[in-house]
mmCIF file with all atom_site columns, C-alpha atoms in Angstrom:
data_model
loop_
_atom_site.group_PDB
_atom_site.id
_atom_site.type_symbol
_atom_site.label_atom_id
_atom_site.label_alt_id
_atom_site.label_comp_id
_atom_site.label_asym_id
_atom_site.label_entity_id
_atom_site.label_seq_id
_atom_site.pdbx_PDB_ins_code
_atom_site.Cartn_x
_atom_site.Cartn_y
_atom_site.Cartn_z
_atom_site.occupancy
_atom_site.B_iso_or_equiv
_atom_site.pdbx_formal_charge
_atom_site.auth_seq_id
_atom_site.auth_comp_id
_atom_site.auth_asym_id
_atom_site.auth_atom_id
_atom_site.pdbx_PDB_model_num
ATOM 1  C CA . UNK A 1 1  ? 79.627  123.379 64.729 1.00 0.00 ? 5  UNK A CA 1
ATOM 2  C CA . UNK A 1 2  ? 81.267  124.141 68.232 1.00 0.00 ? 6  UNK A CA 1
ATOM 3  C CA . UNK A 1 3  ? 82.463  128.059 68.409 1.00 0.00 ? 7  UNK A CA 1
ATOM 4  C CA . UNK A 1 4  ? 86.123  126.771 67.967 1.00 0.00 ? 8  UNK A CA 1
ATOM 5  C CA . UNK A 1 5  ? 85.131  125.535 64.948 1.00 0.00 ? 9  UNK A CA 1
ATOM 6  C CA . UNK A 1 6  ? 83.632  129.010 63.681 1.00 0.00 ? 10 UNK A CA 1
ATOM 7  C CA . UNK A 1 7  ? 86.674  131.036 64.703 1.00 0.00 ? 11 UNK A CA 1
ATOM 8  C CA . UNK A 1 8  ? 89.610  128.475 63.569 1.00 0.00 ? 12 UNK A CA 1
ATOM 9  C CA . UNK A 1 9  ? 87.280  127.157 60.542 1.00 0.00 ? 13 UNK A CA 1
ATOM 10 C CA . UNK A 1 10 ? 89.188  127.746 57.210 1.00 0.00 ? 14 UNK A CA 1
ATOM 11 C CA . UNK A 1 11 ? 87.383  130.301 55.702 1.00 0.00 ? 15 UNK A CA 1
ATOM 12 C CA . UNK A 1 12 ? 88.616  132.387 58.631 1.00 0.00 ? 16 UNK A CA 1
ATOM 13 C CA . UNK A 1 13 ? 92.114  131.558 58.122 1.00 0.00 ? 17 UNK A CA 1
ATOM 14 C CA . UNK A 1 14 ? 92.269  132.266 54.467 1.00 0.00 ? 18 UNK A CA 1
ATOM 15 C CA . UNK A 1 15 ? 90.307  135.889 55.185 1.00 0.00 ? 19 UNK A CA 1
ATOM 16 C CA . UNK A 1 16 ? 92.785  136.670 57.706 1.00 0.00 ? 20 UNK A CA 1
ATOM 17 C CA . UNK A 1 17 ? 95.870  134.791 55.872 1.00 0.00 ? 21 UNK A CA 1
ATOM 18 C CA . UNK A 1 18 ? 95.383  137.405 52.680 1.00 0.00 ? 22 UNK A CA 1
ATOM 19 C CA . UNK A 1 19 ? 95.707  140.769 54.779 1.00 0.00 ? 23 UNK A CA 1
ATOM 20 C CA . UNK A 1 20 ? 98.021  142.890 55.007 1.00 0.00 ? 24 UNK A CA 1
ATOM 21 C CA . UNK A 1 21 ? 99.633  144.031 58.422 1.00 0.00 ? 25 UNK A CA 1
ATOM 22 C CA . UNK A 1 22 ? 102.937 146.379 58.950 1.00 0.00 ? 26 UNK A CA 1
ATOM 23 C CA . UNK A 1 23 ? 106.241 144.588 60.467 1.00 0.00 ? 27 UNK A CA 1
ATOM 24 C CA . UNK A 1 24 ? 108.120 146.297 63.554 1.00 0.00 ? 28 UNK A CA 1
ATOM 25 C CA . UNK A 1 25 ? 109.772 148.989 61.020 1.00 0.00 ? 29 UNK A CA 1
ATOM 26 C CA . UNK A 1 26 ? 106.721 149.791 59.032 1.00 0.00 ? 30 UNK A CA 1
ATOM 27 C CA . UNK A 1 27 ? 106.912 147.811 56.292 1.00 0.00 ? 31 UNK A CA 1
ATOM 28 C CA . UNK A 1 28 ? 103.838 145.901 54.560 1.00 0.00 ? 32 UNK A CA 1
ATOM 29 C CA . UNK A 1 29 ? 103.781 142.453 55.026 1.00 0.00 ? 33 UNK A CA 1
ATOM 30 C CA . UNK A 1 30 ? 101.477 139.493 53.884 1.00 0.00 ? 34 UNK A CA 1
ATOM 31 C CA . UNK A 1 31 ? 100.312 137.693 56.943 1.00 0.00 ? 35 UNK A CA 1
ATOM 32 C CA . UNK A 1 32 ? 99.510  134.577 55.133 1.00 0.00 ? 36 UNK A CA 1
ATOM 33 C CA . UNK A 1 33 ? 103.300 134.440 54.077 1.00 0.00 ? 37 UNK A CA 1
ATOM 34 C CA . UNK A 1 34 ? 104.480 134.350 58.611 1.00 0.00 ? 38 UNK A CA 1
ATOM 35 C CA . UNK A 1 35 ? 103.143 131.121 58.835 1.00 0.00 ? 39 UNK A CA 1
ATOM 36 C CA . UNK A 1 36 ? 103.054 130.058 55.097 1.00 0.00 ? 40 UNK A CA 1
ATOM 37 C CA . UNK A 1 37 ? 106.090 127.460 55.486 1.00 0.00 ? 41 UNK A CA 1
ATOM 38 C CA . UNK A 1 38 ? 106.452 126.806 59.675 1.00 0.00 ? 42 UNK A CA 1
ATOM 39 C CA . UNK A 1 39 ? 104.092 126.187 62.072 1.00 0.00 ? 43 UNK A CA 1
ATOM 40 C CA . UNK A 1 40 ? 103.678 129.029 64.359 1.00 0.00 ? 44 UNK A CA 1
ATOM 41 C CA . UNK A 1 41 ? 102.006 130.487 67.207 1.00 0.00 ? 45 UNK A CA 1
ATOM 42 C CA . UNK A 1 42 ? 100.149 133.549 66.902 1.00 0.00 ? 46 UNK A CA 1
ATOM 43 C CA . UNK A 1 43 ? 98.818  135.588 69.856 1.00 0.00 ? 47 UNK A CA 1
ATOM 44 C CA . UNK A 1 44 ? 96.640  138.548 69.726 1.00 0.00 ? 48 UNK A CA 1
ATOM 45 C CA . UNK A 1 45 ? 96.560  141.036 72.631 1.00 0.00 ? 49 UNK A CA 1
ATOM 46 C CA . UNK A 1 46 ? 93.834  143.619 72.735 1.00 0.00 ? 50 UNK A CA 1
ATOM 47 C CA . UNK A 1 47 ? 95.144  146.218 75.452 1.00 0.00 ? 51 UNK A CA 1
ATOM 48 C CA . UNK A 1 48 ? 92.572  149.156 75.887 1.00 0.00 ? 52 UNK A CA 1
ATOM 49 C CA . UNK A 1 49 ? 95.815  151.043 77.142 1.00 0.00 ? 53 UNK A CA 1
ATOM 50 C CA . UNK A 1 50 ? 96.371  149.373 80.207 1.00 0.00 ? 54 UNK A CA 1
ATOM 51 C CA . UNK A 1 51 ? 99.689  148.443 81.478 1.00 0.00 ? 55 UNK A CA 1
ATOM 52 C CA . UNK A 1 52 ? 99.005  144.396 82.603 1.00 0.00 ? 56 UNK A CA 1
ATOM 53 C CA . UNK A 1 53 ? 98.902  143.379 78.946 1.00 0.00 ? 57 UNK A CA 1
ATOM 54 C CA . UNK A 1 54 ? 101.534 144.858 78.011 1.00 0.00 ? 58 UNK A CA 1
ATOM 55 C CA . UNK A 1 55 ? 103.640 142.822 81.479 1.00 0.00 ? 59 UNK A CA 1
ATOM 56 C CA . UNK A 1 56 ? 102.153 140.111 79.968 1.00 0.00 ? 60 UNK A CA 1
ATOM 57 C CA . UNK A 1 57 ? 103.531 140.477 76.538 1.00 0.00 ? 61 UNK A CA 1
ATOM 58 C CA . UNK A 1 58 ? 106.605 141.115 78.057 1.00 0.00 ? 62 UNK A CA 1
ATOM 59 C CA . UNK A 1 59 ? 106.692 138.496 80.124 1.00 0.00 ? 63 UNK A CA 1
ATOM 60 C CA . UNK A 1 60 ? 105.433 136.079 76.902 1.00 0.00 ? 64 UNK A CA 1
ATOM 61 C CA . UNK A 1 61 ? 108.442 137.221 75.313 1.00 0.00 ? 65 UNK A CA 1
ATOM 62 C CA . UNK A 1 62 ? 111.078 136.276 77.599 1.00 0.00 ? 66 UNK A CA 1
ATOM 63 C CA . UNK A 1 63 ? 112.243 132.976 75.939 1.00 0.00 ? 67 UNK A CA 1
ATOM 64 C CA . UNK A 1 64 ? 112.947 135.631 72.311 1.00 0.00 ? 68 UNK A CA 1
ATOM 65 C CA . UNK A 1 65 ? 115.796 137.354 71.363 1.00 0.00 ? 69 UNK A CA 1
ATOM 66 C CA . UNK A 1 66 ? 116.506 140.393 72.674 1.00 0.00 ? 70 UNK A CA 1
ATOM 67 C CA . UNK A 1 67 ? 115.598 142.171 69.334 1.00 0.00 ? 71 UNK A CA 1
ATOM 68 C CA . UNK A 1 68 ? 112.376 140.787 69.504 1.00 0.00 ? 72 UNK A CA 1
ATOM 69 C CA . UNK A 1 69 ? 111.204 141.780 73.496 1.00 0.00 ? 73 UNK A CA 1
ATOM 70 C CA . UNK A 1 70 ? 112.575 145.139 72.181 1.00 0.00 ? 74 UNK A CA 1
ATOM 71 C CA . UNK A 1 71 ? 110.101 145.701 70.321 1.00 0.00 ? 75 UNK A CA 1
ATOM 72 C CA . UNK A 1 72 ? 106.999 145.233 72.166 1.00 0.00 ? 76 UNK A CA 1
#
């Protein structure tokens, strides 16, 4: 089993898929049910307080709406 394997394999997705996580006004939201029905791409940015991630985000963002590079 290659390591891409062991992070993408399904049991991972199904653990992750039944949490819980907050939406940009606070509300609880299944994170399963963002991807349930479209394909999407999910990025996760781990930013120890620094400023370049967040450029990056920003910069990530800049083909969404306006509400959405808002927000982060």
């Amino acid at each position: 089993m290659s390591s891409a394997d062991a992070v993408h394999g399904e049991s991972n997705i199904e653990k992750t898929s039944a949490l819980d996580i907050h939406d940009a006004e606070g509300k609880e939201v299944n994170f399963g049910s963002l991807f349930a029905d479209k394909k999407v791409v999910v990025v996760f940015i781990r930013t120890y307080f620094c400023g370049v991630p967040e450029q990056v985000s920003r910069d990530q963002g800049s083909g969404t709406s306006p509400t959405f590079r808002e927000r982060i």
